[in-house]
XYZ file of C-alpha atoms in Angstrom:
719
model
C 67.682 68.805 21.566
C 65.692 65.649 22.412
C 62.810 67.784 23.794
C 62.690 69.827 20.574
C 62.588 66.611 18.508
C 59.591 65.243 20.450
C 57.831 68.631 20.235
C 58.330 68.676 16.467
C 56.937 65.139 16.109
C 53.885 66.032 18.206
C 53.121 69.138 16.151
C 53.538 67.168 12.908
C 51.150 64.443 14.109
C 48.574 67.074 15.064
C 48.845 68.686 11.635
C 48.354 65.352 9.857
C 45.294 64.548 11.987
C 43.639 67.922 11.348
C 41.983 68.893 8.024
C 44.009 71.656 6.386
C 40.889 73.722 5.779
C 39.918 73.502 9.438
C 36.457 72.305 8.439
C 35.321 69.057 6.796
C 34.026 69.401 3.261
C 31.315 67.490 1.374
C 31.738 66.595 -2.282
C 28.641 65.544 -4.254
C 29.358 63.598 -7.434
C 28.340 60.743 -9.655
C 30.007 57.387 -9.114
C 32.746 57.821 -11.777
C 33.715 61.154 -10.192
C 34.540 59.696 -6.774
C 38.198 58.974 -7.572
C 38.857 62.603 -8.573
C 37.164 63.889 -5.423
C 39.306 61.607 -3.281
C 42.448 63.101 -4.799
C 41.430 66.444 -3.288
C 39.831 65.149 -0.089
C 41.551 65.520 3.276
C 40.845 63.966 6.658
C 37.215 64.387 7.677
C 35.838 65.041 4.184
C 32.842 63.219 2.736
C 32.199 62.186 -0.843
C 28.480 61.717 -1.462
C 27.438 59.685 -4.509
C 24.332 60.748 -6.375
C 21.599 58.122 -6.566
C 21.391 56.190 -9.795
C 22.234 52.984 -11.621
C 25.845 52.636 -12.739
C 26.946 49.900 -15.134
C 30.363 48.514 -16.088
C 32.526 50.543 -13.716
C 36.007 49.524 -12.587
C 36.583 51.621 -9.483
C 39.881 52.368 -7.716
C 39.524 54.503 -4.622
C 42.442 55.663 -2.516
C 42.331 58.110 0.354
C 44.264 58.956 3.510
C 42.225 59.990 6.496
C 42.853 59.623 10.211
C 41.315 57.620 13.023
C 39.626 60.729 14.412
C 38.638 62.030 10.970
C 38.240 59.312 8.322
C 37.411 60.107 4.719
C 33.949 58.770 3.892
C 32.406 57.750 0.578
C 28.682 57.194 0.972
C 25.571 56.754 -1.111
C 23.185 59.653 -1.200
C 19.695 59.085 0.080
C 18.209 56.688 -2.458
C 19.994 53.825 -4.111
C 23.421 53.735 -5.667
C 23.045 50.569 -7.722
C 26.125 49.092 -9.410
C 25.638 46.401 -12.015
C 27.230 44.925 -15.102
C 30.958 44.132 -15.151
C 32.082 46.097 -12.113
C 34.474 45.954 -9.157
C 35.864 48.243 -6.461
C 39.429 48.375 -5.074
C 39.941 50.250 -1.783
C 43.359 51.415 -0.573
C 44.939 53.975 1.696
C 44.178 54.690 5.343
C 40.955 55.324 7.211
C 38.709 55.232 4.162
C 35.055 54.369 4.855
C 32.759 53.200 2.028
C 29.054 52.992 2.827
C 25.722 52.250 1.196
C 26.660 50.767 -2.195
C 24.549 48.025 -3.768
C 26.187 45.637 -6.231
C 23.387 43.643 -7.832
C 22.988 41.286 -10.790
C 26.399 41.687 -12.354
C 29.786 40.045 -12.374
C 33.174 41.209 -11.077
C 35.677 42.804 -13.423
C 38.499 41.652 -11.133
C 39.105 38.665 -8.858
C 36.468 39.979 -6.463
C 33.626 42.462 -6.318
C 35.264 44.492 -3.544
C 38.977 44.245 -2.784
C 40.889 45.753 0.086
C 44.260 46.248 -1.584
C 47.186 44.279 -0.251
C 49.944 45.275 -2.653
C 51.960 48.470 -2.891
C 49.034 50.727 -1.937
C 47.563 48.407 0.657
C 44.569 49.239 2.828
C 44.937 50.113 6.501
C 42.084 50.830 8.906
C 39.576 50.969 6.038
C 35.926 50.072 6.380
C 33.218 48.676 4.093
C 29.869 49.149 5.786
C 26.164 48.804 4.976
C 26.785 47.583 1.445
C 25.013 44.841 -0.518
C 26.497 42.319 -2.943
C 23.713 40.262 -4.490
C 23.885 37.854 -7.431
C 27.313 38.941 -8.658
C 28.463 35.868 -10.551
C 30.386 34.915 -13.656
C 28.540 33.153 -16.460
C 30.701 30.063 -15.927
C 30.039 28.720 -12.436
C 33.450 27.017 -12.365
C 35.317 30.339 -12.665
C 36.539 31.231 -9.184
C 35.663 34.736 -7.929
C 35.029 36.206 -4.473
C 32.610 38.833 -3.250
C 35.113 40.435 -0.842
C 38.908 40.021 -0.881
C 40.234 41.336 2.414
C 43.937 42.261 2.558
C 46.045 44.831 4.365
C 45.833 45.693 8.075
C 43.052 46.375 10.582
C 40.258 46.645 8.029
C 36.610 46.124 8.848
C 33.570 44.732 7.017
C 30.310 45.316 8.882
C 26.545 45.438 8.396
C 26.834 44.188 4.816
C 24.600 41.713 2.984
C 26.257 39.077 0.826
C 23.863 36.751 -0.924
C 23.042 34.656 -4.011
C 26.596 33.602 -4.746
C 26.575 30.736 -7.248
C 29.987 30.512 -8.873
C 33.109 28.875 -7.460
C 35.134 30.838 -4.944
C 34.958 32.029 -1.357
C 32.303 34.612 -0.533
C 34.631 36.542 1.788
C 38.352 35.738 1.721
C 41.051 37.010 4.063
C 44.392 37.088 2.264
C 47.622 36.504 4.219
C 50.004 36.490 1.278
C 52.811 38.978 1.943
C 54.164 40.835 4.962
C 51.613 43.666 4.633
C 48.759 41.198 5.196
C 50.003 39.287 8.265
C 48.955 39.844 11.871
C 46.223 41.925 10.331
C 43.579 42.204 13.083
C 40.701 42.547 10.613
C 37.162 42.660 11.955
C 34.198 41.048 10.179
C 31.041 41.764 12.159
C 27.274 42.178 11.990
C 26.995 40.959 8.402
C 24.325 38.831 6.754
C 25.649 35.941 4.694
C 22.598 34.880 2.721
C 21.740 31.403 1.447
C 24.451 29.723 -0.584
C 23.256 26.525 -2.208
C 25.293 23.343 -2.343
C 27.922 23.889 -5.029
C 29.013 20.304 -5.634
C 32.754 20.850 -5.225
C 35.498 22.040 -2.923
C 36.241 25.775 -3.034
C 32.787 27.120 -2.160
C 33.371 28.280 1.422
C 31.394 31.233 2.711
C 34.472 32.562 4.518
C 38.126 31.568 4.522
C 40.975 33.070 6.516
C 44.350 32.093 5.048
C 45.529 29.044 3.112
C 47.365 25.860 4.001
C 50.669 27.472 2.954
C 50.001 30.390 5.331
C 48.529 28.304 8.109
C 51.204 28.998 10.724
C 51.076 32.744 10.177
C 49.044 34.872 12.562
C 45.987 36.567 11.134
C 44.239 37.586 14.381
C 41.022 38.245 12.483
C 37.836 38.576 14.534
C 34.613 37.163 13.067
C 31.786 38.190 15.357
C 28.037 38.731 15.492
C 27.363 37.659 11.896
C 24.354 35.702 10.644
C 25.107 32.773 8.335
C 21.782 31.815 6.769
C 21.730 28.397 5.012
C 25.316 28.767 3.838
C 25.771 25.295 2.356
C 28.224 25.710 -0.519
C 30.544 23.047 0.902
C 31.481 21.435 4.226
C 33.476 24.453 5.458
C 31.171 27.402 6.076
C 33.985 29.233 7.855
C 37.418 27.825 7.023
C 40.204 28.871 9.383
C 43.641 28.340 7.841
C 45.805 30.568 10.039
C 46.514 31.290 13.700
C 45.074 33.359 16.548
C 41.648 34.083 15.066
C 38.429 34.618 17.033
C 35.024 33.318 15.915
C 32.578 34.752 18.439
C 28.869 35.383 18.820
C 27.845 34.281 15.327
C 24.604 32.559 14.360
C 24.622 29.703 11.858
C 21.117 28.789 10.710
C 20.566 25.506 8.823
C 24.052 25.605 7.327
C 25.078 22.314 5.724
C 28.631 22.588 6.952
C 30.827 23.565 9.879
C 33.260 26.048 11.314
C 36.433 24.241 10.314
C 39.664 24.833 12.216
C 41.336 23.395 9.150
C 44.927 24.599 9.531
C 46.760 26.651 12.126
C 46.858 26.995 15.900
C 45.414 28.910 18.839
C 42.012 29.730 17.375
C 39.063 30.558 19.624
C 35.444 29.585 18.881
C 33.087 30.905 21.552
C 29.508 32.055 22.201
C 28.250 31.001 18.765
C 24.838 29.449 18.107
C 24.383 26.658 15.562
C 20.787 25.727 14.672
C 20.225 22.820 12.279
C 16.514 22.041 12.736
C 17.396 18.427 11.898
C 18.380 19.300 8.326
C 20.733 16.956 6.511
C 24.456 17.709 6.954
C 23.997 20.578 9.409
C 27.115 20.731 11.566
C 29.105 22.553 14.231
C 32.892 22.658 14.658
C 35.586 20.457 13.102
C 39.025 20.445 14.701
C 42.521 19.887 13.239
C 45.950 20.895 14.645
C 46.519 22.253 18.154
C 45.858 24.698 20.991
C 42.308 25.627 19.988
C 39.591 26.595 22.472
C 35.905 25.834 21.826
C 33.703 27.145 24.610
C 30.263 28.480 25.522
C 28.670 27.588 22.177
C 25.129 26.286 21.652
C 24.548 23.467 19.157
C 20.908 22.624 18.403
C 19.439 19.811 16.263
C 22.497 19.267 14.089
C 22.121 16.121 11.973
C 25.481 15.988 10.198
C 27.903 13.073 10.369
C 31.654 12.652 9.867
C 33.051 15.931 8.530
C 29.624 17.546 9.036
C 29.292 16.530 12.726
C 28.249 18.823 15.551
C 31.768 18.150 16.837
C 34.411 16.464 14.722
C 37.846 15.994 16.293
C 39.849 14.527 13.457
C 42.392 11.804 13.078
C 45.635 12.947 11.479
C 48.189 11.926 8.898
C 51.534 11.012 10.470
C 54.226 13.517 9.419
C 51.531 15.402 7.561
C 52.173 17.865 4.790
C 50.684 21.320 5.469
C 47.706 20.730 3.189
C 46.671 17.393 4.759
C 45.796 16.724 8.410
C 48.138 17.693 11.249
C 47.632 15.845 14.522
C 45.022 17.253 16.892
C 46.431 18.069 20.336
C 45.912 20.295 23.361
C 42.300 21.191 22.605
C 39.911 22.665 25.169
C 36.190 21.986 24.638
C 34.285 23.385 27.605
C 30.942 24.797 28.724
C 29.130 24.081 25.459
C 25.523 22.929 25.134
C 24.528 20.189 22.669
C 20.790 19.722 22.135
C 19.617 16.750 20.030
C 22.795 16.572 17.943
C 23.446 13.250 16.227
C 27.252 13.146 16.188
C 30.069 14.175 18.493
C 33.033 12.406 16.935
C 36.551 11.729 18.146
C 38.847 10.337 15.461
C 36.785 11.623 12.543
C 38.110 10.494 9.177
C 40.192 7.597 10.484
C 41.384 5.489 7.548
C 44.537 3.966 6.101
C 46.109 7.415 5.719
C 44.739 9.210 8.788
C 46.006 6.930 11.542
C 47.060 9.332 14.321
C 44.387 9.701 16.989
C 43.746 13.008 18.797
C 45.726 13.564 21.977
C 45.398 15.758 25.043
C 41.756 16.753 24.546
C 39.775 18.273 27.424
C 36.020 17.775 27.069
C 34.712 19.331 30.284
C 31.641 21.000 31.787
C 29.565 20.495 28.659
C 25.808 19.892 28.813
C 24.081 17.418 26.516
C 20.374 16.855 25.959
C 19.018 14.006 23.833
C 15.371 13.185 23.228
C 15.988 9.880 21.413
C 17.898 6.721 22.220
C 21.011 7.201 20.096
C 24.313 7.837 21.845
C 25.729 10.968 20.175
C 29.341 10.111 21.081
C 31.187 8.371 18.250
C 34.612 7.056 19.195
C 35.906 6.440 15.688
C 39.444 5.898 16.981
C 40.840 5.310 20.474
C 39.888 8.004 22.951
C 42.559 7.299 25.556
C 43.762 10.898 25.498
C 40.331 12.510 25.558
C 39.668 13.635 29.134
C 35.937 13.683 29.905
C 35.107 15.474 33.167
C 32.154 17.227 34.820
C 29.818 16.868 31.827
C 26.059 16.494 32.271
C 23.631 14.539 30.115
C 19.904 13.959 30.594
C 19.888 10.221 29.689
C 22.030 7.231 30.534
C 22.624 5.667 27.131
C 24.727 2.636 26.336
C 28.350 3.317 25.484
C 28.695 6.740 27.105
C 32.274 7.677 27.969
C 33.268 8.192 31.570
C 33.033 11.714 32.869
C 29.351 12.048 31.916
C 27.000 12.591 34.853
C 23.306 11.833 34.351
C 21.203 14.727 35.568
C 18.531 17.139 34.477
C 19.800 19.501 31.781
C 18.537 23.052 31.603
C 17.932 23.923 27.966
C 19.212 27.261 26.670
C 17.018 29.935 25.160
C 17.596 29.734 21.412
C 16.722 32.865 19.442
C 14.313 32.677 16.533
C 15.339 33.394 12.969
C 14.046 36.955 13.172
C 15.738 37.541 16.512
C 18.991 36.395 14.930
C 18.556 39.009 12.203
C 17.872 41.716 14.799
C 20.859 40.778 16.971
C 23.337 40.687 14.100
C 22.767 42.945 11.112
C 19.738 44.690 12.619
C 17.506 44.455 9.563
C 17.838 43.473 5.930
C 17.539 45.929 3.069
C 14.810 45.571 0.514
C 16.016 43.136 -2.118
C 15.644 44.632 -5.583
C 13.095 42.403 -7.272
C 10.517 43.017 -9.924
C 6.962 42.166 -9.028
C 6.281 38.516 -9.672
C 3.682 37.914 -12.349
C 0.811 35.596 -11.514
C 1.450 32.045 -12.717
C -0.557 31.094 -15.795
C -1.718 27.989 -17.588
C -0.994 28.456 -21.290
C -2.695 26.245 -23.876
C -0.263 25.754 -26.768
C -2.104 25.255 -30.064
C -1.075 22.376 -32.320
C 0.255 24.728 -35.003
C 2.033 27.137 -32.595
C 5.740 27.919 -32.639
C 6.350 26.301 -29.282
C 9.877 27.685 -28.635
C 8.541 31.179 -29.331
C 5.578 30.656 -26.991
C 7.872 29.451 -24.211
C 10.128 32.488 -24.645
C 7.315 34.562 -23.089
C 7.172 32.421 -19.930
C 7.248 33.696 -16.366
C 8.235 31.684 -13.304
C 5.543 29.214 -12.322
C 3.798 29.046 -15.709
C 2.383 25.761 -17.005
C 2.216 24.973 -20.719
C -0.229 22.394 -22.022
C 0.639 21.063 -25.490
C -2.552 20.357 -27.444
C -0.922 19.089 -30.610
C 0.107 15.495 -31.306
C 3.467 16.565 -32.755
C 5.672 19.643 -32.732
C 8.438 19.946 -35.326
C 11.264 22.039 -33.957
C 13.554 24.214 -36.061
C 15.319 25.402 -32.899
C 15.703 24.121 -29.371
C 13.054 24.755 -26.724
C 14.981 27.080 -24.388
C 13.922 26.985 -20.719
C 14.952 30.123 -18.820
C 12.198 30.199 -16.201
C 10.743 27.746 -13.715
C 8.055 26.127 -15.880
C 5.942 22.994 -16.294
C 5.314 21.467 -19.736
C 2.815 18.663 -20.199
C 0.908 16.984 -22.962
C -2.877 17.233 -23.108
C -3.056 13.735 -24.625
C -0.136 12.229 -22.691
C 1.744 11.388 -25.914
C 2.764 14.615 -27.649
C 5.862 14.069 -29.794
C 8.768 16.510 -30.159
C 11.350 16.119 -32.912
C 13.875 18.202 -34.792
C 13.405 19.282 -38.413
C 16.144 21.933 -38.323
C 19.833 21.877 -39.077
C 20.933 23.249 -35.678
C 18.952 21.667 -32.862
C 21.564 20.054 -30.592
C 18.957 19.352 -27.884
C 15.184 19.215 -28.131
C 14.992 21.078 -24.797
C 17.758 23.093 -23.146
C 17.681 24.356 -19.556
C 19.506 27.680 -19.335
C 20.385 30.057 -16.489
C 17.397 30.766 -14.276
C 15.495 27.791 -15.645
C 13.960 24.781 -13.936
C 11.733 22.287 -15.686
C 8.990 19.760 -15.046
C 7.758 17.743 -18.042
C 5.045 15.113 -18.265
C 3.614 12.935 -21.002
C 5.980 13.906 -23.821
C 7.752 11.793 -26.422
C 11.252 13.008 -27.297
C 12.192 11.552 -30.687
C 15.767 11.885 -31.884
C 15.356 10.334 -35.325
C 17.013 12.089 -38.230
C 14.813 14.238 -40.453
C 15.872 14.235 -44.128
C 17.842 17.412 -44.757
C 18.106 18.134 -41.034
C 20.409 17.096 -38.208
C 19.726 14.662 -35.405
C 19.790 16.108 -31.867
C 22.271 14.847 -29.296
C 19.821 14.820 -26.405
C 16.184 15.068 -25.502
C 16.745 17.317 -22.465
C 20.084 18.966 -21.740
C 21.483 21.876 -19.842
C 23.253 24.741 -21.550
C 27.004 24.314 -21.955
C 27.686 26.417 -18.873
C 25.351 27.740 -16.222
C 25.662 29.851 -13.096
C 22.482 29.009 -11.217
C 21.462 25.562 -9.942
C 18.293 24.110 -11.439
C 15.666 21.435 -10.834
C 14.476 18.880 -13.395
C 11.529 16.514 -13.028
C 10.606 14.159 -15.873
C 7.480 12.024 -15.460
C 5.800 9.537 -17.793
C 7.871 10.493 -20.826
C 9.520 8.532 -23.644
C 12.952 9.083 -25.140
C 13.556 7.197 -28.385
C 16.019 7.129 -31.289
C 18.907 9.076 -29.786
C 21.173 6.429 -31.198
C 24.214 8.227 -32.536
C 27.465 7.805 -30.645
C 27.607 10.185 -27.678
C 23.866 10.859 -27.622
C 21.773 10.591 -24.452
C 18.174 10.985 -23.374
C 18.909 13.417 -20.513
C 22.256 15.077 -19.846
C 23.811 17.518 -17.402
C 26.729 19.336 -19.027
C 30.056 20.185 -17.414
C 29.953 23.304 -15.195
C 26.232 22.868 -14.524
C 24.549 21.648 -11.363
C 21.127 20.223 -10.587
C 19.773 20.674 -7.100
C 17.466 17.775 -7.924
C 16.857 15.396 -10.815
C 13.753 13.189 -10.692
C 12.979 10.748 -13.507
C 9.887 8.601 -12.926
C 7.745 6.308 -15.057
C 9.787 6.870 -18.212
C 10.785 4.680 -21.155
C 14.236 5.174 -22.713
C 14.713 2.966 -25.773
C 16.875 2.646 -28.884
C 19.377 5.187 -27.637
C 23.104 5.441 -27.261
C 22.884 6.672 -23.658
C 20.258 7.245 -21.013
C 20.570 9.548 -18.000
C 24.072 11.006 -18.202
C 25.419 13.099 -15.335
C 29.107 12.291 -15.665
C 30.572 15.394 -17.306
C 32.835 16.456 -14.413
C 35.841 14.235 -15.069
C 38.643 16.264 -13.490
C 38.709 14.066 -10.373
C 38.444 17.062 -8.059
C 35.338 15.897 -6.262
C 32.979 17.816 -8.548
C 29.691 16.428 -9.767
C 26.605 17.520 -11.719
C 23.602 16.792 -9.482
C 23.006 16.764 -5.725
C 19.828 14.658 -5.435
C 18.957 12.045 -8.072
C 15.939 9.739 -8.135
C 15.307 7.333 -11.034
C 12.233 5.239 -10.326
C 9.806 2.940 -12.185
C 11.674 3.446 -15.462
C 12.343 1.050 -18.336
C 15.538 1.047 -20.381
C 15.524 -1.016 -23.614
C 18.138 -1.579 -26.298
C 20.710 0.967 -25.182
C 24.112 0.765 -26.793
C 25.767 2.678 -23.958
C 25.186 3.263 -20.260
C 21.582 3.756 -19.124
C 22.533 5.602 -15.899
C 25.914 7.309 -15.663
C 26.904 9.311 -12.575
C 30.455 10.430 -11.831
C 32.133 12.114 -8.883
C 35.872 11.568 -9.181
C 38.677 12.045 -6.700
C 38.656 11.634 -2.933
C 37.829 15.169 -1.815
C 35.541 15.217 1.239
C 34.296 18.782 1.050
C 30.837 17.783 -0.121
C 28.306 15.179 0.999
C 26.723 14.376 -2.365
C 25.605 13.223 -4.746
C 22.651 11.337 -3.254
C 21.522 8.764 -5.824
C 18.526 6.404 -5.716
C 17.666 3.954 -8.513
C 14.707 1.732 -7.715
C 12.169 -0.505 -9.384
C 13.719 -0.082 -12.845
C 13.990 -2.613 -15.683
C 17.048 -2.912 -17.941
C 16.722 -5.030 -21.098
C 19.497 -5.539 -23.670
C 21.561 -2.614 -22.406
C 25.288 -1.908 -22.758
C 26.583 -5.322 -23.783
C 29.779 -3.911 -25.247
C 33.150 -4.913 -23.853
C 34.019 -3.205 -20.555
C 30.611 -1.558 -20.519
C 28.297 -1.100 -17.549
C 24.554 -0.747 -17.190
C 24.730 1.425 -14.096
C 27.980 3.353 -13.823
C 27.804 4.987 -10.413
C 31.230 6.335 -9.551
C 31.514 8.222 -6.286
C 27.970 8.888 -4.990
C 28.287 9.507 -1.260
C 24.839 7.998 -0.761
C 23.572 5.299 -3.122
C 20.575 2.987 -3.085
C 19.913 0.564 -5.963
C 16.899 -1.547 -5.103
C 14.243 -3.780 -6.691
C 15.743 -3.473 -10.174
C 15.811 -6.161 -12.882
C 18.703 -6.668 -15.287
C 17.995 -8.941 -18.252
C 20.482 -9.653 -21.049
C 22.431 -6.550 -20.023
C 26.047 -5.810 -19.206
C 27.185 -9.119 -20.718
C 30.458 -7.659 -22.046
C 31.219 -5.893 -18.799
C 29.176 -5.492 -15.615
C 25.650 -4.617 -14.633
C 26.684 -2.215 -11.874
C 30.085 -0.529 -11.691
C 31.051 1.260 -8.480
C 34.179 2.920 -7.168
C 33.118 3.558 -3.606
C 35.243 4.678 -0.658
C 35.004 3.267 2.842
C 32.854 6.148 4.097
C 30.256 6.158 1.319
C 26.826 4.819 2.230
C 26.171 2.328 -0.581
C 23.572 -0.465 -0.739
C 22.399 -2.694 -3.617
C 19.469 -4.861 -2.566
C 16.609 -7.013 -3.873
C 17.807 -6.833 -7.475
C 17.550 -9.618 -10.065
C 20.297 -10.357 -12.583
C 19.473 -12.730 -15.474
C 21.893 -13.312 -18.355
C 23.585 -10.150 -17.185
C 26.920 -8.967 -15.874
C 27.919 -8.902 -12.248
C 28.440 -6.079 -9.749
C 31.909 -4.560 -9.612
C 32.500 -2.924 -6.222
C 35.358 -2.212 -3.852
C 33.374 -3.696 -0.949
C 31.268 -6.793 -1.537
C 29.165 -6.087 1.533
C 27.278 -3.447 -0.445
C 25.405 -6.202 -2.287
C 26.098 -9.629 -0.733
C 23.380 -11.136 1.486
C 20.862 -8.489 0.470
C 18.394 -10.763 -1.349
C 19.915 -10.030 -4.749
C 19.385 -12.866 -7.250
C 21.616 -14.163 -9.994
C 24.952 -12.738 -8.869
């Protein structure tokens, strides 16, 4: 009886693994017809999608193939381009999807591609040789992913994921629910294209698990991928689960790290990190226990603290799951560090994180330094860090024991192109229209300037020949353009009833202006604008703004400002030089993110050689609230500026600089300013790099700071 039972089971398994027709079949269809074909398809069948552009499609594909004979959905020779409001959900078993290109759209669901993890979850399914490019929501603060990976034993390989701008993880591995645990996913040979600094937590390139799932086993393998300038936040790869492998990946100029953020028993080996000395480029950050970090190459990484080439963190005693569990039983062996600035033990030590790492083996590592700085930073006691059999090329002061001075053989580091070849093989042709040649456009004095600018292409320069342009609508900037005055004093003002800003930077726009006068005075019968230059209310793409030798006058109504970055917008750089801002309510206002989640509106800010006169409110207002450490900005410099009769109201401040991670205020003069409050208001943490020096305060308020050392004994006068 038992023999007959096993015979029956064997025959049944053979029948399920064999196509009923005895021969695999090809279906050729348009994209919307795929779901119907899959209802008829059996193991070994192929569904071939006709080339074309498909817009606004919400796709749900389910199929059941076998390991020996998967069901395949693939693009026909040519391009299957998916755009608009579109997403794909994959479910079933042994379904392979290949060759799709999602470009210039936004997801109709929580992600562009989702491996289902619910009732019809995905097992042994594969997304391969697909592209997701510029698939973002209009509001950058709306969290969406490119790939949401659930189920069991699924694979993502040879895909290109690039130009992600909105909040959310690029590729997320979900562990919520029994069907998604111990999943053994494989993520390999993919290209993760440049992701610019987002300015907030929640912009990881990859995350595996969450803090609530951190002691569940994922067993995901991340191998042979190329991470190219993935700088959304400090965690490029965020591990928040157990028993994962990060192997053989290349991280090129990524402003961030592989973070073993939560969980145990993770392995990081044979990866190559190349920083080329770029700011905030990092390696591996370690929290919790039983991790192994071995045989990696770290080259020219310039990051510090959480962005270090190696950051072994201090912990919170009796930590909650979402804080910092004590680091213990860590093996760090056979790695090579070449010209890396920081190898830290006790990273993040403060009044909360007081538990030092314990039982750390740092052995058989090779270190090469070309300068004189000791890369080892013992932030907290290192009594339980065991240094043994390490080699370094220089005997520098303060080296820990267990470092032998000897010649260090440098590893062969692949070039950028070699990294591409060894991982994804080659990149597809990015769908771009031919770039028009940049032009210089002379704008006549009687021209409709907003209409002229609407015809701009990236790189164009517009020279305003008139002395004054009366605007009935805002000048909308949607390309990367330069606008300058032929005379150096062209005036812009509103004569319409709906001109909230004289100039507005919108998605895709960046702006350089020179020699203009922005006048906010009220025109009889019209409405006064709120700002001279503003962003749109929400934007997806980062932008750049440079303002040189301009004047902003008469933006005096309550809440007005000369230059403003709106909430849910982000400037890669803001440069204001040689400008006069006078008779206004506010000056340079980048303080719209007030949720205290670590978000901010500009990464790099320079205000130099500017004069601020008779401002009712704050001349320079920058805000980054909360204590989140996932980002390294903003970087703010204010130098050689003059403030006269500014913000004398009660509790006011001339410079309100709350939370910049890097701040320099130097060679500035404050006269008759901040008398009802302070001249400079800070709210800095212990780790922020803040200096106020060589400033003069006359009949003006003081400096309000958490740490007096930021301004005492720095040649400031009048404090």
